[in-house]
Amino acid sequence: MTDHSELFIDGTWVAPQGTETINAYSASTEERIGSFPEASPADIDAAVAAARRALTSPEWAEITQAERAALMNRFADVLEAGKDERARLVSTQNGMPISIASFAEGDGVVALLRYYASLAESVELEEIRPRVDGTGTTVVQRTPIGVVGAIAPWNYPAVLAMFKLAPILASGSTVVFKPSPETTLDSFTMAQAALEAGIPPGVINVVPGGPETGKHLVAHPGVDKVAFTGSTRAGRQIGRVCGELLKPVTLELGGKSAGIILEDAPVAETVTGLATASLLNTGQTCYMSTRILAPKSRYDEFVEAITAMASSLPVGDPLDPNTFIGPLVSKAQKERVLGYIEQGKAEGATLTTGGGEPKDIDRGWYVEPTVFSNVDNSSAIAREEIFGPVLSVIPYTDEAEAIALANDSEYGLGGTVWTADQDRGLQVARRVATGSFGVNSYNLDWGAPFGGVKSSGLGRELGPEGLAAYFSLKSIFLGS
Ligand code: NAD
């Protein structure tokens, strides 16, 4: 049991100014595992003020980029030492299978921070460009964007926080971070690691709470930019507020990506790959290929193989390294997913496996891996993001129809193609309207931009593009 009574603001643990407390629960036992204070508006004000002071403090604003990188690497060292504890804490809170938590929430957090530490050293803060009219030079200056209000969801809480924190640090900006209420305990360990690593006071502040806390942070006049990962619904609200305030915003939102199986795809490899590409973290991953498009010529074969794969995945304790399907994050999420399964049945799709709660598990927010075949792309289970272990297999006639179906979606975040011919896969990848795509697998690359088109978001994280999002640009025209 970890009951926290303080908040991390201005480089130290302080008593909250509000009185509300939020409980943390285990997704697999449904038991309370700890608590933490909810940040009140006064706490958020204090955090933003600290972040503003840090922005111009000598120990943050006046250090070299090499010194900044060294600080980031020290932070990474401390986070590396705590990686197993952090992975277990994430697994316990949100039900993420520990094998995934170890690699994403443990190692991933560290690797990402080290990658941005290297970019911090190499980024050109002042670039001298010859003028196009040939009359002299212009200095293009990159300055930190300022105080960032960063908001993360619960599904990959630590690594998605680091998607923002790492480039924010590399740019010399500062951050007020709001974790999800379901996964706040791990953010406190990250704050403690920042303290131990000597990240200067006010550079990182953590304000726990729900949507109301997030809204206060987004609209705060002391926040210069908002970086949000979460649902499309919340993203639209945040986009509206930032639009009115003309505040820069990055939105990483939901998805309903297509997994296109081409006629030549080898069945065993494809289905093994799809387990990870469509059901990673019990389907609670934004870029999952949950709309599986299978050729009519081999439809029955693929439905059978996908059904066998889904029904054979080990369901159980997220802390067991063999578990592939853990519980969903909350009772509300479980009910939402079960509601979609009922809707799929009512819409006339064929349930080939799963469809309910596992019979042999008596506690925790579990839903069986579920597959529907004969799904129409216009049905709710094919159009809406379910965010659980539910796959829809949709038949198609030819490649042109497969691409049209893949593009017939409100979303455009991820997607995959499965084929014996990588070049053909690349041709298909080029024609799908999406922010990222995998050929015969889907593996994020820290060095390449990640984000969505259409209702999946605005802007990009990761890669040098993810760092560029935290700089303001100024052009200084040098007269003679
Ligand atoms: P959510 O939108 O309900 O909440 C996300 C975060 O935003 C939480 O911290 C929440 O407290 C806060 N929040 C909610 N409404 C807000 C508002 N109006 N103003 C400010 N803050 C607000 O999403 P969730 O259920 O926690 O996460 C799941 C969603 O996140 C899925 O839709 C998933 O696809 C998406 N997601 C996207 C990516 C990506 O990179 N594109 C990555 C992971 C998850």
XYZ file of N, CA, C and O and ligand atoms in Angstrom, residues 151-155 160 178-181 209-211 214-215 218 228-231 233-234 237-238 252-255 286 385 387 413 450, ligand 1:
176
model
N -0.358 16.108 -20.623
C -1.425 15.255 -20.082
C -1.331 13.885 -20.735
O -1.253 13.776 -21.959
N -1.323 12.834 -19.904
C -1.154 11.476 -20.439
C -2.321 10.578 -20.047
O -2.974 10.816 -19.031
N -2.554 9.531 -20.836
C -3.577 8.545 -20.481
C -2.974 7.442 -19.606
O -1.794 7.478 -19.274
N -3.780 6.433 -19.304
C -3.358 5.371 -18.385
C -2.772 4.162 -19.107
O -2.261 3.261 -18.469
N -2.870 4.111 -20.440
C -2.558 2.816 -21.072
C -1.063 2.503 -21.130
O -0.688 1.347 -20.968
N 4.491 7.132 -22.235
C 3.810 8.250 -22.912
C 4.117 9.575 -22.215
O 4.165 10.625 -22.852
N 0.252 16.241 -15.910
C -0.916 15.648 -15.269
C -1.063 14.194 -15.718
O -1.441 13.919 -16.855
N -0.780 13.271 -14.804
C -0.991 11.865 -15.152
C -2.475 11.513 -15.066
O -3.278 12.313 -14.583
N -2.827 10.323 -15.505
C -4.200 9.843 -15.363
C -4.434 9.407 -13.922
O -3.525 8.874 -13.291
N -5.646 9.563 -13.409
C -5.890 9.116 -12.029
C -5.677 7.604 -11.842
O -5.296 7.161 -10.774
N -4.836 14.255 -10.990
C -6.262 14.575 -10.990
C -6.914 14.066 -12.256
O -6.264 13.447 -13.099
N -8.188 14.346 -12.386
C -8.955 13.883 -13.539
C -9.148 14.987 -14.565
O -8.352 15.935 -14.634
N -10.216 14.882 -15.370
C -10.454 15.854 -16.441
C -10.516 17.305 -15.961
O -10.019 18.198 -16.652
N -7.148 18.586 -15.614
C -6.602 18.759 -16.965
C -7.114 20.042 -17.601
O -6.351 20.788 -18.234
N -8.410 20.303 -17.432
C -8.994 21.508 -18.047
C -8.357 22.767 -17.473
O -8.063 23.721 -18.199
N -4.907 23.140 -19.024
C -4.933 23.514 -20.450
C -5.217 25.010 -20.611
O -4.573 25.700 -21.411
N -0.947 16.625 -25.395
C -1.990 15.738 -24.873
C -1.965 14.389 -25.583
O -1.884 14.324 -26.807
N -2.081 13.322 -24.809
C -2.365 12.003 -25.369
C -3.599 11.474 -24.663
O -3.661 11.472 -23.431
N -4.569 11.037 -25.443
C -5.792 10.508 -24.847
C -6.850 10.317 -25.917
O -6.539 10.160 -27.102
N -8.096 10.369 -25.496
C -9.194 10.067 -26.416
C -9.453 11.215 -27.387
O -9.136 12.380 -27.104
N -12.348 12.337 -28.065
C -13.367 13.198 -27.437
C -12.691 14.314 -26.607
O -12.974 15.496 -26.798
N -11.773 13.919 -25.716
C -11.095 14.921 -24.886
C -10.190 15.801 -25.753
O -10.070 17.007 -25.520
N -12.043 18.666 -27.216
C -12.314 19.729 -26.226
C -11.059 20.568 -26.008
O -11.111 21.800 -25.973
N -9.921 19.894 -25.873
C -8.667 20.605 -25.623
C -8.293 21.451 -26.838
O -7.870 22.609 -26.699
N -2.375 13.571 -29.496
C -2.194 12.162 -29.887
C -3.454 11.436 -29.447
O -3.666 11.234 -28.248
N -4.303 11.052 -30.399
C -5.656 10.619 -30.029
C -5.925 9.156 -30.395
O -5.016 8.378 -30.547
N -7.182 8.837 -30.543
C -7.573 7.437 -30.716
C -7.335 6.905 -32.115
O -6.913 7.634 -33.022
N -7.623 5.623 -32.290
C -7.430 5.001 -33.594
C -8.357 3.817 -33.803
O -9.017 3.347 -32.874
N -3.117 2.424 -28.660
C -3.845 3.291 -29.581
C -3.723 2.878 -31.053
O -4.626 3.091 -31.830
N -13.493 3.088 -31.684
C -12.362 2.530 -30.950
C -12.903 1.815 -29.712
O -13.529 2.431 -28.853
N -10.897 -0.273 -27.616
C -9.827 -0.242 -26.611
C -9.916 -1.439 -25.665
O -9.916 -1.299 -24.435
N -4.276 6.426 -37.476
C -3.145 6.453 -36.542
C -2.071 5.421 -36.901
O -0.904 5.758 -37.047
N 5.779 10.069 -34.841
C 4.607 9.249 -34.529
C 3.426 10.172 -34.235
O 3.558 11.140 -33.497
P -9.039 10.280 -21.854
O -9.124 11.223 -22.978
O -10.271 9.958 -21.125
O -8.005 10.808 -20.778
C -6.653 11.097 -21.106
C -6.118 12.102 -20.117
O -6.754 13.353 -20.314
C -6.359 11.753 -18.661
O -5.232 12.186 -17.933
C -7.605 12.558 -18.326
O -7.702 12.829 -16.943
C -7.389 13.815 -19.139
N -8.573 14.526 -19.601
C -9.763 14.004 -19.973
N -10.574 14.980 -20.434
C -9.868 16.143 -20.387
C -10.145 17.497 -20.746
N -11.312 17.860 -21.269
N -9.182 18.424 -20.569
C -7.977 18.081 -20.077
N -7.662 16.821 -19.695
C -8.587 15.851 -19.853
O -8.350 8.963 -22.438
P -7.993 7.607 -21.681
O -9.233 6.795 -21.587
O -7.210 7.885 -20.448
O -6.962 6.955 -22.712
C -7.342 6.163 -23.753
C -7.366 6.958 -25.051
O -6.072 7.476 -25.319
C -7.707 6.101 -26.252
O -8.610 6.799 -27.076
C -6.376 5.928 -26.958
O -6.459 5.671 -28.323
C -5.718 7.223 -26.682
N -4.274 7.091 -26.836
C -3.667 7.704 -27.898
C -2.303 7.557 -28.105
C -1.610 8.217 -29.263
O -0.406 8.360 -29.202
N -2.304 8.626 -30.299
C -1.541 6.799 -27.213
C -2.194 6.181 -26.152
C -3.560 6.346 -25.964
